Amino acid sequence: MEQFQYGRLSAGSAESVSATESVSAVESAMRRSVTSGRGALTRRSLMRAAGGGALAVGGIGALSACGIPAAGGKGEKAAVSDDLSAKEKQVVFSNWTEYMDVGEGDKGYPTLEAFTKRTGISVKYTADINDNNEFFGKIQQQLHNGQPIGRDLICVTDWLAARLIRLGWVQKLDPTHLPHAYTNLTAQFRNPSWDPGHAYSYPWTGISTVIAYNEKATGGRKVDSVSQLLDDPRLKGKVGFLSEMRDTIGMTLLDLGKDPEKFTDDDYSAAIARLQKGVDSKQIRRFTGNDYTADLEKGDLAACVAWAGDIVQLQADNPAVKFAIPDVGYISSSDNLLVPAKARHKTNAERLIDYYYEPGPAARLAAYINYVCPVDGVREELAKLDKALAASPLILPDRAMAARSHPFRPLSEAEEKAYEEKFAKLIGA
């Protein structure tokens, strides 16, 4: 049984870090994600001002008092609830901000409306997830107590999806309700170690961590490795890394010849030391969240570790912004759809999952959010909407690019606290 507590160490913990240090490191990681990381408002959000759906209220302070051991609700039987889908034609869906196609004038959600028109199932859609840790803090007590959380479908990043599955807090999916998902899921995402065969989850979108550079700021030179970021004197003071630990450390581990799925404590320490040299020599300008996009576009950052979805958006306005995939590969993660324990409309939720694995709806979604589409067969549909997007390997990776992707392995509670402490010290958080 896994224990996961925010804001304190478990009783009898043998971890080498103190409780005060661990709280500081983990809370710093949460704040980074909410305020400047991938969970913060994206460049598109800032440009559009009015996002689709409501932001969650609350935050880090609410988590520090949580100390719920993973006990209640454990097991497949505990997760199952009476399915009212046949009687109640509805589904309640919680998702990230800016993660759904929006109609003209920022009104409505066209693909959801088309789903309702076809099936008669209404969708209560809320964009109330802006950080994995924050969202977990909102739902964990109810899940622990075996109570419904008022949602039929949620979308969380792979490491949290893995945790929820291990805790027995999500329902096993019925494959007979998911024919398109089973058939059209791309090979890159088909068999994650944390959910073999996708018994409990299906990816909503993929997230690729790549190297980006401003061709004008580099004098026309390509930047395509972490080693170049850290060692090229011509880039000194104009290099950025992400404030999200898994992305920055994962890319550095790959550059050191280590496997992000199998690394050791010593490997992690070596990656920290490698980056520390870049900090001490002032090769690294700063560690950033989504705000790196403005610096990259202006050339204040010549090159950086970046999220592919942001680069697609930047390239539309600034052709000098380029990307590169290191020869050693890149870090890939995913945000995933799951049906929580005790959800009341499981079949309706499964029908919605399957709908987004049809090429038409999948293409319309990809055209809006610009992240990796996990659905095979969408290129033709996407080309009808935008030929440039259909040709982008950042949205539809070709086989060679997909083969170079590497996930970051799940961490234990002890590793999470110890690693975040070291990373927070590195970036000065």
Short mmCIF file of C-alpha atoms in Angstrom, two decimals:
data_model
loop_
_atom_site.label_atom_id
_atom_site.label_comp_id
_atom_site.label_asym_id
_atom_site.label_seq_id
_atom_site.Cartn_x
_atom_site.Cartn_y
_atom_site.Cartn_z
CA MET A 1 0.00 0.00 0.00
CA GLU A 2 1.35 3.40 -0.99
CA GLN A 3 1.34 6.31 1.39
CA PHE A 4 1.38 9.82 -0.02
CA GLN A 5 1.25 12.84 2.25
CA TYR A 6 1.68 16.47 1.35
CA GLY A 7 3.36 18.86 3.74
CA ARG A 8 4.84 16.30 6.13
CA LEU A 9 6.82 13.09 6.28
CA SER A 10 5.17 9.80 7.11
CA ALA A 11 5.71 8.56 10.64
CA GLY A 12 8.82 6.46 10.89
CA SER A 13 10.22 7.68 7.59
CA ALA A 14 13.82 6.73 7.07
CA GLU A 15 14.44 9.51 4.56
CA SER A 16 17.66 11.43 4.96
CA VAL A 17 16.07 14.84 4.48
CA SER A 18 14.36 16.65 7.34
CA ALA A 19 10.62 17.25 7.44
CA THR A 20 11.09 21.01 7.11
CA GLU A 21 13.33 20.63 4.07
CA SER A 22 10.95 18.15 2.42
CA VAL A 23 7.93 20.42 2.92
CA SER A 24 9.82 23.34 1.41
CA ALA A 25 10.99 21.35 -1.61
CA VAL A 26 7.65 19.73 -2.44
CA GLU A 27 5.67 22.93 -1.89
CA SER A 28 8.17 24.83 -4.03
CA ALA A 29 7.60 22.31 -6.81
CA MET A 30 3.84 22.77 -6.52
CA ARG A 31 4.13 26.55 -6.64
CA ARG A 32 6.40 26.40 -9.67
CA SER A 33 3.89 24.27 -11.54
CA VAL A 34 0.89 26.44 -10.65
CA THR A 35 2.50 29.84 -11.17
CA SER A 36 4.93 29.35 -14.02
CA GLY A 37 5.07 25.72 -15.13
CA ARG A 38 3.01 23.85 -17.70
CA GLY A 39 0.05 24.15 -15.34
CA ALA A 40 0.15 27.94 -15.49
CA LEU A 41 -1.66 30.01 -18.08
CA THR A 42 -0.11 29.38 -21.46
CA ARG A 43 0.90 31.94 -24.03
CA ARG A 44 -2.40 31.38 -25.82
CA SER A 45 -4.26 31.96 -22.55
CA LEU A 46 -2.55 35.29 -22.06
CA MET A 47 -3.29 36.32 -25.63
CA ARG A 48 -6.93 35.26 -25.49
CA ALA A 49 -7.43 36.54 -21.93
CA ALA A 50 -10.71 34.72 -21.43
CA GLY A 51 -10.05 30.98 -21.17
CA GLY A 52 -12.62 28.24 -21.52
CA GLY A 53 -13.97 27.29 -18.12
CA ALA A 54 -13.29 28.25 -14.54
CA LEU A 55 -9.93 28.13 -12.82
CA ALA A 56 -9.74 26.15 -9.63
CA VAL A 57 -9.87 28.08 -6.36
CA GLY A 58 -7.62 27.17 -3.46
CA GLY A 59 -4.09 25.95 -3.89
CA ILE A 60 -0.98 25.09 -2.06
CA GLY A 61 -2.11 26.10 1.40
CA ALA A 62 -4.92 23.56 1.32
CA LEU A 63 -2.47 20.75 0.65
CA SER A 64 -0.17 21.29 3.59
CA ALA A 65 -2.80 20.04 6.00
CA CYS A 66 -3.50 16.91 4.00
CA GLY A 67 -1.95 13.77 5.36
CA ILE A 68 -4.27 11.04 4.21
CA PRO A 69 -2.71 7.60 3.95
CA ALA A 70 -3.76 5.54 0.96
CA ALA A 71 -6.01 3.07 2.67
CA GLY A 72 -9.74 3.53 2.13
CA GLY A 73 -11.09 2.87 -1.33
CA LYS A 74 -8.28 0.49 -2.21
CA GLY A 75 -9.11 -2.22 -4.73
CA GLU A 76 -11.14 -2.75 -7.87
CA LYS A 77 -14.40 -3.56 -6.08
CA ALA A 78 -14.20 -0.38 -4.05
CA ALA A 79 -13.80 1.66 -7.24
CA VAL A 80 -16.95 0.37 -8.92
CA SER A 81 -20.25 2.20 -8.54
CA ASP A 82 -23.72 1.72 -9.98
CA ASP A 83 -23.64 3.02 -13.55
CA LEU A 84 -26.56 5.35 -14.21
CA SER A 85 -25.56 6.08 -17.81
CA ALA A 86 -28.65 4.48 -19.35
CA LYS A 87 -31.02 6.53 -17.18
CA GLU A 88 -29.04 9.77 -16.99
CA LYS A 89 -27.71 10.98 -20.32
CA GLN A 90 -24.91 13.08 -18.94
CA VAL A 91 -21.19 13.07 -18.14
CA VAL A 92 -19.16 15.40 -15.90
CA PHE A 93 -15.68 16.10 -17.31
CA SER A 94 -12.83 17.96 -15.54
CA ASN A 95 -9.90 19.02 -17.68
CA TRP A 96 -6.94 21.43 -17.83
CA THR A 97 -7.37 25.05 -18.89
CA GLU A 98 -7.04 25.67 -22.63
CA TYR A 99 -7.31 21.95 -23.38
CA MET A 100 -10.50 21.92 -25.44
CA ASP A 101 -11.35 23.43 -28.82
CA VAL A 102 -13.38 26.62 -28.45
CA GLY A 103 -15.85 28.08 -30.94
CA GLU A 104 -15.76 31.46 -32.63
CA GLY A 105 -15.83 34.36 -30.20
CA ASP A 106 -14.61 32.02 -27.46
CA LYS A 107 -18.10 30.59 -27.18
CA GLY A 108 -18.91 26.93 -26.74
CA TYR A 109 -16.95 23.75 -27.38
CA PRO A 110 -17.67 22.51 -30.91
CA THR A 111 -16.51 18.91 -30.52
CA LEU A 112 -18.40 18.47 -27.26
CA GLU A 113 -21.51 19.97 -28.80
CA ALA A 114 -21.20 17.58 -31.75
CA PHE A 115 -20.88 14.65 -29.32
CA THR A 116 -24.06 15.70 -27.52
CA LYS A 117 -25.94 16.17 -30.79
CA ARG A 118 -24.94 12.68 -31.94
CA THR A 119 -25.45 10.75 -28.68
CA GLY A 120 -27.91 12.79 -26.65
CA ILE A 121 -25.40 12.79 -23.78
CA SER A 122 -24.89 16.24 -22.29
CA VAL A 123 -21.39 17.14 -21.08
CA LYS A 124 -20.79 19.32 -18.05
CA TYR A 125 -17.30 20.49 -18.91
CA THR A 126 -15.13 22.35 -16.41
CA ALA A 127 -11.54 23.49 -16.91
CA ASP A 128 -10.72 23.27 -13.22
CA ILE A 129 -7.35 21.48 -13.36
CA ASN A 130 -4.32 23.76 -13.41
CA ASP A 131 -1.88 21.60 -11.45
CA ASN A 132 -1.72 17.86 -10.74
CA ASN A 133 -0.79 18.23 -7.08
CA GLU A 134 -3.44 20.85 -6.45
CA PHE A 135 -6.13 18.74 -8.10
CA PHE A 136 -5.08 15.64 -6.16
CA GLY A 137 -5.39 17.65 -2.96
CA LYS A 138 -8.98 18.52 -3.88
CA ILE A 139 -10.14 14.96 -4.54
CA GLN A 140 -7.98 12.69 -2.39
CA GLN A 141 -10.04 12.64 0.82
CA GLN A 142 -13.24 11.66 -0.98
CA LEU A 143 -11.44 8.98 -2.96
CA HIS A 144 -9.75 7.72 0.20
CA ASN A 145 -13.15 7.45 1.89
CA GLY A 146 -14.68 5.59 -1.06
CA GLN A 147 -16.92 8.53 -1.98
CA PRO A 148 -17.71 9.90 -5.46
CA ILE A 149 -15.94 13.12 -6.39
CA GLY A 150 -18.73 14.45 -8.59
CA ARG A 151 -16.81 13.78 -11.80
CA ASP A 152 -17.14 11.01 -14.38
CA LEU A 153 -13.98 11.80 -16.33
CA ILE A 154 -10.72 13.49 -15.33
CA CYS A 155 -7.51 14.33 -17.19
CA VAL A 156 -4.20 14.12 -15.29
CA THR A 157 -0.53 13.70 -16.17
CA ASP A 158 0.90 10.19 -16.43
CA TRP A 159 2.70 10.12 -13.07
CA LEU A 160 -0.49 11.06 -11.21
CA ALA A 161 -2.55 8.68 -13.35
CA ALA A 162 -0.17 5.91 -12.30
CA ARG A 163 -0.62 6.84 -8.65
CA LEU A 164 -4.42 6.84 -8.85
CA ILE A 165 -4.38 3.43 -10.54
CA ARG A 166 -2.08 1.98 -7.86
CA LEU A 167 -4.32 3.33 -5.13
CA GLY A 168 -7.39 1.69 -6.68
CA TRP A 169 -9.09 5.05 -7.07
CA VAL A 170 -10.12 4.71 -10.73
CA GLN A 171 -12.38 2.27 -12.54
CA LYS A 172 -11.28 -0.33 -15.04
CA LEU A 173 -12.45 0.56 -18.54
CA ASP A 174 -14.72 -1.66 -20.63
CA PRO A 175 -12.89 -2.29 -23.94
CA THR A 176 -16.16 -3.03 -25.72
CA HIS A 177 -17.06 0.64 -25.29
CA LEU A 178 -13.73 1.81 -26.75
CA PRO A 179 -13.40 0.38 -30.29
CA HIS A 180 -11.92 3.54 -31.84
CA ALA A 181 -9.55 4.08 -28.93
CA TYR A 182 -8.25 0.53 -29.11
CA THR A 183 -7.79 0.65 -32.88
CA ASN A 184 -6.50 4.19 -33.36
CA LEU A 185 -4.15 4.70 -30.40
CA THR A 186 -0.66 5.41 -31.76
CA ALA A 187 2.18 3.01 -31.08
CA GLN A 188 4.11 5.63 -29.08
CA PHE A 189 1.48 5.60 -26.32
CA ARG A 190 0.13 2.08 -26.64
CA ASN A 191 1.67 0.26 -23.69
CA PRO A 192 2.85 2.42 -20.78
CA SER A 193 4.54 0.59 -17.92
CA TRP A 194 2.18 2.16 -15.38
CA ASP A 195 -0.99 0.98 -17.20
CA PRO A 196 -0.20 -1.99 -19.48
CA GLY A 197 -2.70 -2.29 -22.30
CA HIS A 198 -4.55 0.82 -21.08
CA ALA A 199 -6.85 -1.06 -18.76
CA TYR A 200 -7.61 2.13 -16.83
CA SER A 201 -6.62 5.11 -18.98
CA TYR A 202 -6.28 6.57 -22.46
CA PRO A 203 -4.10 9.55 -23.37
CA TRP A 204 -5.76 12.86 -24.12
CA THR A 205 -2.60 14.33 -25.58
CA GLY A 206 1.16 13.87 -25.57
CA ILE A 207 3.70 16.37 -24.25
CA SER A 208 7.11 16.46 -25.91
CA THR A 209 10.07 18.19 -24.28
CA VAL A 210 12.47 19.39 -26.96
CA ILE A 211 15.24 21.93 -27.53
CA ALA A 212 14.19 25.25 -29.01
CA TYR A 213 16.35 28.06 -30.32
CA ASN A 214 16.04 31.46 -31.95
CA GLU A 215 18.00 31.31 -35.19
CA LYS A 216 18.66 35.04 -35.16
CA ALA A 217 20.05 34.90 -31.62
CA THR A 218 22.33 31.96 -32.44
CA GLY A 219 23.68 33.55 -35.61
CA GLY A 220 22.01 30.92 -37.76
CA ARG A 221 23.48 28.02 -35.82
CA LYS A 222 21.41 24.98 -34.89
CA VAL A 223 21.24 23.94 -31.23
CA ASP A 224 20.37 20.28 -30.82
CA SER A 225 21.75 18.88 -27.55
CA VAL A 226 21.86 19.55 -23.84
CA SER A 227 25.66 19.39 -24.07
CA GLN A 228 25.59 22.28 -26.51
CA LEU A 229 23.31 24.24 -24.20
CA LEU A 230 25.69 23.72 -21.30
CA ASP A 231 29.07 23.88 -23.03
CA ASP A 232 28.89 26.19 -26.05
CA PRO A 233 30.58 29.47 -24.99
CA ARG A 234 28.70 31.34 -27.71
CA LEU A 235 25.45 30.65 -25.85
CA LYS A 236 26.73 31.76 -22.43
CA GLY A 237 24.13 33.67 -20.46
CA LYS A 238 21.41 33.01 -23.01
CA VAL A 239 20.40 29.45 -22.13
CA GLY A 240 17.20 28.37 -20.37
CA PHE A 241 16.04 25.18 -18.70
CA LEU A 242 12.56 24.39 -17.42
CA SER A 243 11.54 24.74 -13.77
CA GLU A 244 9.69 21.41 -14.05
CA MET A 245 12.03 18.80 -12.58
CA ARG A 246 11.08 15.83 -14.75
CA ASP A 247 11.63 17.72 -17.99
CA THR A 248 14.98 19.33 -17.14
CA ILE A 249 16.45 16.33 -15.31
CA GLY A 250 15.07 13.88 -17.86
CA MET A 251 16.69 15.69 -20.78
CA THR A 252 19.97 15.93 -18.86
CA LEU A 253 19.91 12.23 -17.98
CA LEU A 254 19.51 11.37 -21.65
CA ASP A 255 22.45 13.60 -22.50
CA LEU A 256 24.52 11.72 -19.91
CA GLY A 257 23.63 8.41 -21.54
CA LYS A 258 21.19 7.38 -18.80
CA ASP A 259 17.71 5.95 -19.23
CA PRO A 260 15.02 8.16 -17.61
CA GLU A 261 12.94 5.02 -17.05
CA LYS A 262 15.66 3.23 -15.06
CA PHE A 263 17.96 5.83 -13.51
CA THR A 264 19.46 5.52 -10.02
CA ASP A 265 20.02 8.01 -7.20
CA ASP A 266 23.62 8.38 -8.39
CA ASP A 267 22.43 9.10 -11.92
CA TYR A 268 20.09 11.78 -10.61
CA SER A 269 22.90 13.36 -8.58
CA ALA A 270 25.13 13.36 -11.67
CA ALA A 271 22.45 15.23 -13.64
CA ILE A 272 22.13 17.79 -10.84
CA ALA A 273 25.92 18.26 -10.77
CA ARG A 274 26.02 18.70 -14.55
CA LEU A 275 23.42 21.45 -14.38
CA GLN A 276 25.04 23.05 -11.33
CA LYS A 277 28.17 23.67 -13.39
CA GLY A 278 26.01 25.54 -15.87
CA VAL A 279 24.57 27.65 -13.07
CA ASP A 280 27.95 28.37 -11.48
CA SER A 281 29.55 29.35 -14.80
CA LYS A 282 26.52 31.52 -15.67
CA GLN A 283 26.02 29.53 -18.86
CA ILE A 284 22.39 29.12 -17.76
CA ARG A 285 20.48 32.40 -17.70
CA ARG A 286 17.55 31.05 -15.71
CA PHE A 287 15.09 28.22 -15.08
CA THR A 288 11.63 29.09 -16.36
CA GLY A 289 8.06 28.01 -16.71
CA ASN A 290 5.90 29.02 -19.67
CA ASP A 291 7.39 32.50 -19.51
CA TYR A 292 10.41 31.33 -21.51
CA THR A 293 8.37 31.86 -24.66
CA ALA A 294 8.64 35.66 -24.59
CA ASP A 295 12.41 35.57 -24.00
CA LEU A 296 12.91 33.01 -26.76
CA GLU A 297 10.85 35.01 -29.23
CA LYS A 298 12.81 38.21 -28.47
CA GLY A 299 16.18 36.43 -28.49
CA ASP A 300 16.97 37.13 -24.83
CA LEU A 301 17.16 33.35 -24.65
CA ALA A 302 19.11 32.02 -27.61
CA ALA A 303 18.22 28.40 -26.82
CA CYS A 304 16.38 26.45 -24.16
CA VAL A 305 14.61 23.26 -23.17
CA ALA A 306 10.99 23.78 -24.18
CA TRP A 307 7.55 22.23 -24.57
CA ALA A 308 6.64 21.38 -28.14
CA GLY A 309 3.12 22.79 -27.95
CA ASP A 310 4.52 26.23 -27.15
CA ILE A 311 6.95 26.06 -30.05
CA VAL A 312 4.17 25.29 -32.53
CA GLN A 313 2.39 28.45 -31.37
CA LEU A 314 5.58 30.56 -31.45
CA GLN A 315 6.52 29.46 -34.96
CA ALA A 316 3.21 30.76 -36.29
CA ASP A 317 4.34 34.29 -35.41
CA ASN A 318 8.13 34.04 -35.57
CA PRO A 319 9.80 31.81 -38.17
CA ALA A 320 13.18 32.39 -36.49
CA VAL A 321 12.09 30.05 -33.67
CA LYS A 322 13.22 26.51 -34.44
CA PHE A 323 13.28 23.20 -32.59
CA ALA A 324 15.57 20.19 -32.50
CA ILE A 325 15.37 16.64 -31.22
CA PRO A 326 18.67 15.49 -29.66
CA ASP A 327 20.21 12.35 -31.13
CA VAL A 328 19.89 10.74 -27.68
CA GLY A 329 16.14 11.37 -27.67
CA TYR A 330 13.68 13.50 -25.75
CA ILE A 331 11.33 13.31 -22.78
CA SER A 332 7.72 12.51 -23.55
CA SER A 333 4.81 12.47 -21.13
CA SER A 334 1.05 12.42 -21.52
CA ASP A 335 -2.13 13.76 -19.99
CA ASN A 336 -4.63 10.95 -19.59
CA LEU A 337 -8.35 10.35 -19.29
CA LEU A 338 -9.55 8.23 -16.35
CA VAL A 339 -12.92 7.38 -14.80
CA PRO A 340 -12.71 8.00 -11.03
CA ALA A 341 -13.93 5.53 -8.45
CA LYS A 342 -17.67 5.74 -7.82
CA ALA A 343 -18.28 7.78 -10.98
CA ARG A 344 -22.00 7.57 -11.76
CA HIS A 345 -21.81 7.70 -15.57
CA LYS A 346 -18.97 5.37 -16.50
CA THR A 347 -20.38 4.15 -19.83
CA ASN A 348 -21.11 7.71 -20.94
CA ALA A 349 -17.55 8.67 -20.02
CA GLU A 350 -16.19 5.75 -22.04
CA ARG A 351 -18.25 6.82 -25.03
CA LEU A 352 -16.74 10.31 -24.76
CA ILE A 353 -13.21 8.88 -24.58
CA ASP A 354 -13.88 6.78 -27.66
CA TYR A 355 -15.35 9.77 -29.53
CA TYR A 356 -12.04 11.64 -29.27
CA TYR A 357 -10.28 8.71 -30.91
CA GLU A 358 -12.24 9.23 -34.11
CA PRO A 359 -10.07 11.08 -36.64
CA GLY A 360 -12.47 14.00 -37.11
CA PRO A 361 -12.86 15.10 -33.48
CA ALA A 362 -9.21 14.24 -32.76
CA ALA A 363 -8.04 16.50 -35.59
CA ARG A 364 -10.21 19.40 -34.48
CA LEU A 365 -8.86 19.09 -30.96
CA ALA A 366 -5.24 18.89 -32.13
CA ALA A 367 -5.68 21.93 -34.37
CA TYR A 368 -6.65 23.96 -31.34
CA ILE A 369 -4.35 22.76 -28.53
CA ASN A 370 -1.23 22.05 -30.69
CA TYR A 371 0.12 19.21 -28.55
CA VAL A 372 0.95 15.69 -29.70
CA CYS A 373 -2.11 13.88 -31.00
CA PRO A 374 -2.19 10.24 -29.79
CA VAL A 375 -4.62 9.18 -32.52
CA ASP A 376 -3.61 7.41 -35.72
CA GLY A 377 -5.25 8.41 -38.98
CA VAL A 378 -5.81 12.12 -38.28
CA ARG A 379 -3.35 13.65 -40.74
CA GLU A 380 -5.83 13.93 -43.60
CA GLU A 381 -8.50 15.44 -41.36
CA LEU A 382 -6.01 17.85 -39.79
CA ALA A 383 -4.77 18.94 -43.23
CA LYS A 384 -8.31 20.04 -44.08
CA LEU A 385 -8.09 22.44 -41.15
CA ASP A 386 -4.43 23.49 -41.36
CA LYS A 387 -1.85 21.97 -43.69
CA ALA A 388 1.08 23.35 -41.68
CA LEU A 389 -0.13 21.69 -38.49
CA ALA A 390 -0.69 18.40 -40.31
CA ALA A 391 2.95 18.50 -41.43
CA SER A 392 4.35 19.32 -37.98
CA PRO A 393 6.20 16.46 -36.26
CA LEU A 394 5.52 18.24 -32.97
CA ILE A 395 1.81 17.41 -33.38
CA LEU A 396 2.03 14.24 -35.44
CA PRO A 397 5.43 12.66 -34.76
CA ASP A 398 6.71 10.41 -37.51
CA ARG A 399 7.85 6.91 -36.64
CA ALA A 400 11.50 7.92 -36.25
CA MET A 401 10.70 10.78 -33.88
CA ALA A 402 8.28 8.69 -31.82
CA ALA A 403 10.95 6.01 -31.41
CA ARG A 404 13.25 8.56 -29.76
CA SER A 405 10.78 9.48 -27.01
CA HIS A 406 11.45 8.46 -23.40
CA PRO A 407 9.12 8.68 -20.40
CA PHE A 408 10.37 9.70 -16.95
CA ARG A 409 9.87 6.83 -14.52
CA PRO A 410 7.36 7.07 -11.66
CA LEU A 411 8.87 8.12 -8.32
CA SER A 412 8.22 6.85 -4.83
CA GLU A 413 7.20 9.33 -2.14
CA ALA A 414 10.71 9.30 -0.71
CA GLU A 415 12.27 9.90 -4.11
CA GLU A 416 9.82 12.69 -4.89
CA LYS A 417 10.76 14.60 -1.75
CA ALA A 418 14.50 14.00 -1.97
CA TYR A 419 14.71 14.76 -5.68
CA GLU A 420 12.57 17.89 -5.47
CA GLU A 421 14.73 19.15 -2.61
CA LYS A 422 17.88 18.81 -4.70
CA PHE A 423 16.23 20.38 -7.72
CA ALA A 424 14.82 23.29 -5.72
CA LYS A 425 18.31 24.01 -4.39
CA LEU A 426 19.71 23.90 -7.93
CA ILE A 427 17.27 26.42 -9.36
CA GLY A 428 17.12 28.61 -6.26
CA ALA A 429 13.43 27.97 -5.59
#
